[in-house]
Each structure stands twice: as structure tokens, then as C-alpha cells.
């Protein structure tokens, strides 16, 4: 059981690395599930509304590796933060999780709309984790920046 936290700005390869690890784990016959944080919270909210939350939490808790992509790209309301906490708590010290985020941990109180829940989530995530900060320019923008630089220098 382990936890990886990939932290960095958009386009630096966090999701790519998480998916590559997920594929390698799946090739070794591990049950792996990849989901964006937004979609995860939407599914948990729907299950909560339909009185099926415990079943949905068990569903996500059973995976040997759960990859939660893009925590912090969209704000999370208090209900969503509470549901995510329940899932993290259910998986805590049982199965592996990979998280990708573009937000420093100091901003997670704002992301989760509740500093107490953010701290509780971080407490469980950071306890057994390897935190990998990825820096550099966006891979998706590198060709565009090269083109802009070329045009700029040719106009000079």
C-alpha cells in the first residue's frame, strides 16, 4: 500500500505519469481505476442522493490502485469534500492511491471550502505518501511557444 502525490502546474506530465503507473499495475493483474476528482465527487454525490453512498464507497475502496486526477482544478463544496474524505478514510492504509494536483497543500483549505476537512484529508494522504513535485513548462504549449518565439525573432 502506498500513496503518490504528483504536484505541479498544468501540462507538466502528472496525469501521464499516473496513467503509466496505472497501466503497469494493471499489467500485473491489479485492479486499477482512474477518475477525475470532479467525476468522482459527482458520482459520490449522486450515490448519496440515491441512498447508495456506502455501496459506492465500497466500490471505489476495493481497487488495488485508485488514481484521482486533477484535485484542485475545480472548487469542491463542503459536501463534496466530506464525501471525498470518507473515501480517502476508507482506503487509508489499505490500498494504493495516486493523486494529481496543481494546488500547493497550503491552498487545499480554499479548494475544499473547509480548512478542517482539507487538513483531515491531507493528514491521511501525506502520512504514507511520496510527494513528487514536477516543474517546467507545459508540454501542450511547448510547440506553440517555440512558434511564437520563432515569429518574434524573425520580426526583429
mmCIF file of C-alpha atoms in Angstrom:
data_model
loop_
_atom_site.group_PDB
_atom_site.id
_atom_site.type_symbol
_atom_site.label_atom_id
_atom_site.label_comp_id
_atom_site.label_asym_id
_atom_site.label_seq_id
_atom_site.Cartn_x
_atom_site.Cartn_y
_atom_site.Cartn_z
ATOM 1 C CA UNK A 1 0.000 0.000 0.000
ATOM 2 C CA UNK A 2 1.376 3.383 -0.969
ATOM 3 C CA UNK A 3 0.322 6.817 -1.952
ATOM 4 C CA UNK A 4 1.820 9.043 -4.629
ATOM 5 C CA UNK A 5 1.036 12.728 -4.856
ATOM 6 C CA UNK A 6 2.045 14.386 -8.115
ATOM 7 C CA UNK A 7 2.075 18.159 -7.746
ATOM 8 C CA UNK A 8 2.783 20.725 -10.456
ATOM 9 C CA UNK A 9 1.297 23.196 -12.890
ATOM 10 C CA UNK A 10 -0.799 22.194 -15.896
ATOM 11 C CA UNK A 11 0.899 20.295 -18.687
ATOM 12 C CA UNK A 12 3.965 19.008 -16.841
ATOM 13 C CA UNK A 13 3.043 15.308 -17.081
ATOM 14 C CA UNK A 14 1.327 14.476 -13.775
ATOM 15 C CA UNK A 15 -1.586 12.628 -15.368
ATOM 16 C CA UNK A 16 0.695 10.956 -17.906
ATOM 17 C CA UNK A 17 2.853 9.524 -15.116
ATOM 18 C CA UNK A 18 -0.186 8.444 -13.080
ATOM 19 C CA UNK A 19 -1.678 6.644 -16.086
ATOM 20 C CA UNK A 20 1.649 4.944 -16.891
ATOM 21 C CA UNK A 21 1.868 3.615 -13.328
ATOM 22 C CA UNK A 22 -1.769 2.526 -13.547
ATOM 23 C CA UNK A 23 -1.143 0.635 -16.792
ATOM 24 C CA UNK A 24 1.909 -1.079 -15.280
ATOM 25 C CA UNK A 25 -0.143 -2.071 -12.211
ATOM 26 C CA UNK A 26 -2.975 -3.394 -14.410
ATOM 27 C CA UNK A 27 -0.496 -5.458 -16.444
ATOM 28 C CA UNK A 28 0.474 -7.110 -13.146
ATOM 29 C CA UNK A 29 -3.198 -8.087 -12.714
ATOM 30 C CA UNK A 30 -4.049 -5.395 -10.141
ATOM 31 C CA UNK A 31 -7.489 -3.813 -10.225
ATOM 32 C CA UNK A 32 -6.937 -0.159 -11.193
ATOM 33 C CA UNK A 33 -9.437 2.679 -11.539
ATOM 34 C CA UNK A 34 -8.747 6.146 -12.987
ATOM 35 C CA UNK A 35 -11.164 9.035 -12.421
ATOM 36 C CA UNK A 36 -11.040 12.822 -12.322
ATOM 37 C CA UNK A 37 -11.733 14.339 -8.932
ATOM 38 C CA UNK A 38 -14.744 16.197 -10.345
ATOM 39 C CA UNK A 39 -16.295 12.999 -11.768
ATOM 40 C CA UNK A 40 -15.556 11.120 -8.549
ATOM 41 C CA UNK A 41 -17.343 13.706 -6.440
ATOM 42 C CA UNK A 42 -20.269 13.808 -8.870
ATOM 43 C CA UNK A 43 -20.631 10.016 -8.579
ATOM 44 C CA UNK A 44 -20.373 10.124 -4.790
ATOM 45 C CA UNK A 45 -22.934 12.958 -4.606
ATOM 46 C CA UNK A 46 -25.349 11.030 -6.829
ATOM 47 C CA UNK A 47 -24.938 7.890 -4.720
ATOM 48 C CA UNK A 48 -25.508 9.930 -1.554
ATOM 49 C CA UNK A 49 -28.721 11.401 -3.002
ATOM 50 C CA UNK A 50 -29.910 7.925 -4.020
ATOM 51 C CA UNK A 51 -29.052 6.477 -0.579
ATOM 52 C CA UNK A 52 -26.335 4.247 -2.113
ATOM 53 C CA UNK A 53 -23.267 6.015 -0.714
ATOM 54 C CA UNK A 54 -21.889 3.068 1.260
ATOM 55 C CA UNK A 55 -22.098 0.832 -1.816
ATOM 56 C CA UNK A 56 -20.322 3.441 -3.963
ATOM 57 C CA UNK A 57 -17.623 3.980 -1.316
ATOM 58 C CA UNK A 58 -17.026 0.208 -1.192
ATOM 59 C CA UNK A 59 -16.831 0.181 -4.994
ATOM 60 C CA UNK A 60 -14.011 2.754 -5.047
ATOM 61 C CA UNK A 61 -12.336 1.312 -1.943
ATOM 62 C CA UNK A 62 -11.918 -2.159 -3.476
ATOM 63 C CA UNK A 63 -9.429 -1.143 -6.182
ATOM 64 C CA UNK A 64 -5.831 -2.044 -5.502
ATOM 65 C CA UNK A 65 -4.904 1.299 -7.119
ATOM 66 C CA UNK A 66 -7.210 4.294 -7.378
ATOM 67 C CA UNK A 67 -5.976 7.250 -9.412
ATOM 68 C CA UNK A 68 -7.726 10.533 -8.598
ATOM 69 C CA UNK A 69 -6.799 13.112 -11.211
ATOM 70 C CA UNK A 70 -6.940 16.894 -11.006
ATOM 71 C CA UNK A 71 -7.678 17.695 -7.364
ATOM 72 C CA UNK A 72 -7.876 21.461 -7.188
ATOM 73 C CA UNK A 73 -8.669 22.257 -10.803
ATOM 74 C CA UNK A 74 -12.300 22.910 -9.854
ATOM 75 C CA UNK A 75 -13.558 24.072 -6.452
ATOM 76 C CA UNK A 76 -15.100 21.430 -4.201
ATOM 77 C CA UNK A 77 -18.041 22.290 -1.985
ATOM 78 C CA UNK A 78 -18.261 21.155 1.639
ATOM 79 C CA UNK A 79 -20.487 18.168 0.746
ATOM 80 C CA UNK A 80 -18.018 17.020 -1.928
ATOM 81 C CA UNK A 81 -15.089 17.451 0.457
ATOM 82 C CA UNK A 82 -16.912 15.401 3.075
ATOM 83 C CA UNK A 83 -17.614 12.598 0.581
ATOM 84 C CA UNK A 84 -14.011 12.599 -0.664
ATOM 85 C CA UNK A 85 -12.792 12.452 2.939
ATOM 86 C CA UNK A 86 -14.977 9.392 3.546
ATOM 87 C CA UNK A 87 -13.440 7.637 0.550
ATOM 88 C CA UNK A 88 -9.860 8.574 1.475
ATOM 89 C CA UNK A 89 -10.529 7.416 5.025
ATOM 90 C CA UNK A 90 -11.996 4.099 3.800
ATOM 91 C CA UNK A 91 -8.894 3.434 1.648
ATOM 92 C CA UNK A 92 -6.426 4.721 4.263
ATOM 93 C CA UNK A 93 -3.695 2.135 4.985
ATOM 94 C CA UNK A 94 -5.498 -0.485 2.871
ATOM 95 C CA UNK A 95 -4.928 0.200 -0.840
ATOM 96 C CA UNK A 96 -2.722 2.395 -3.002
ATOM 97 C CA UNK A 97 -3.794 5.770 -4.332
ATOM 98 C CA UNK A 98 -2.288 8.239 -6.774
ATOM 99 C CA UNK A 99 -3.370 11.873 -6.630
ATOM 100 C CA UNK A 100 -2.560 14.588 -9.160
ATOM 101 C CA UNK A 101 -2.976 18.234 -8.226
ATOM 102 C CA UNK A 102 -1.972 21.667 -9.407
ATOM 103 C CA UNK A 103 -2.547 23.260 -5.995
ATOM 104 C CA UNK A 104 0.004 23.513 -3.192
ATOM 105 C CA UNK A 105 -1.216 21.947 0.035
ATOM 106 C CA UNK A 106 -1.408 25.404 1.628
ATOM 107 C CA UNK A 107 -4.315 26.179 -0.762
ATOM 108 C CA UNK A 108 -6.311 22.999 -0.109
ATOM 109 C CA UNK A 109 -8.462 24.768 2.502
ATOM 110 C CA UNK A 110 -9.715 27.000 -0.317
ATOM 111 C CA UNK A 111 -10.064 24.070 -2.755
ATOM 112 C CA UNK A 112 -12.189 22.085 -0.295
ATOM 113 C CA UNK A 113 -14.147 25.071 1.052
ATOM 114 C CA UNK A 114 -13.308 23.867 4.575
ATOM 115 C CA UNK A 115 -9.897 24.056 6.237
ATOM 116 C CA UNK A 116 -10.743 21.328 8.776
ATOM 117 C CA UNK A 117 -11.762 18.800 6.109
ATOM 118 C CA UNK A 118 -8.790 19.771 3.948
ATOM 119 C CA UNK A 119 -6.437 19.149 6.874
ATOM 120 C CA UNK A 120 -8.070 15.793 7.646
ATOM 121 C CA UNK A 121 -7.742 14.716 4.000
ATOM 122 C CA UNK A 122 -4.129 15.904 3.829
ATOM 123 C CA UNK A 123 -3.300 14.186 7.120
ATOM 124 C CA UNK A 124 -4.297 10.805 5.676
ATOM 125 C CA UNK A 125 -2.829 11.449 2.236
ATOM 126 C CA UNK A 126 0.553 12.717 3.361
ATOM 127 C CA UNK A 127 1.097 10.132 6.131
ATOM 128 C CA UNK A 128 2.287 7.301 3.844
ATOM 129 C CA UNK A 129 2.948 9.263 0.679
ATOM 130 C CA UNK A 130 5.720 10.104 -1.680
ATOM 131 C CA UNK A 131 5.252 13.669 -2.882
ATOM 132 C CA UNK A 132 6.653 14.357 -6.313
ATOM 133 C CA UNK A 133 6.814 17.973 -7.442
ATOM 134 C CA UNK A 134 7.083 18.373 -11.187
ATOM 135 C CA UNK A 135 8.254 21.689 -12.581
ATOM 136 C CA UNK A 136 8.779 23.031 -16.041
ATOM 137 C CA UNK A 137 6.838 24.408 -18.966
ATOM 138 C CA UNK A 138 3.607 22.882 -20.201
ATOM 139 C CA UNK A 139 4.194 20.058 -22.666
ATOM 140 C CA UNK A 140 0.998 21.019 -24.518
ATOM 141 C CA UNK A 141 2.222 24.587 -25.007
ATOM 142 C CA UNK A 142 5.857 23.885 -25.900
ATOM 143 C CA UNK A 143 5.321 23.806 -29.670
ATOM 144 C CA UNK A 144 3.160 26.942 -29.527
ATOM 145 C CA UNK A 145 5.777 28.789 -27.508
ATOM 146 C CA UNK A 146 8.502 27.686 -29.969
ATOM 147 C CA UNK A 147 6.391 29.001 -32.889
ATOM 148 C CA UNK A 148 5.753 32.303 -31.105
ATOM 149 C CA UNK A 149 9.451 32.683 -30.291
ATOM 150 C CA UNK A 150 10.370 31.968 -33.942
ATOM 151 C CA UNK A 151 7.898 34.560 -35.233
ATOM 152 C CA UNK A 152 9.108 37.066 -32.671
ATOM 153 C CA UNK A 153 12.777 36.649 -33.646
ATOM 154 C CA UNK A 154 12.019 36.726 -37.399
ATOM 155 C CA UNK A 155 10.093 40.000 -36.988
ATOM 156 C CA UNK A 156 13.038 41.635 -35.224
#
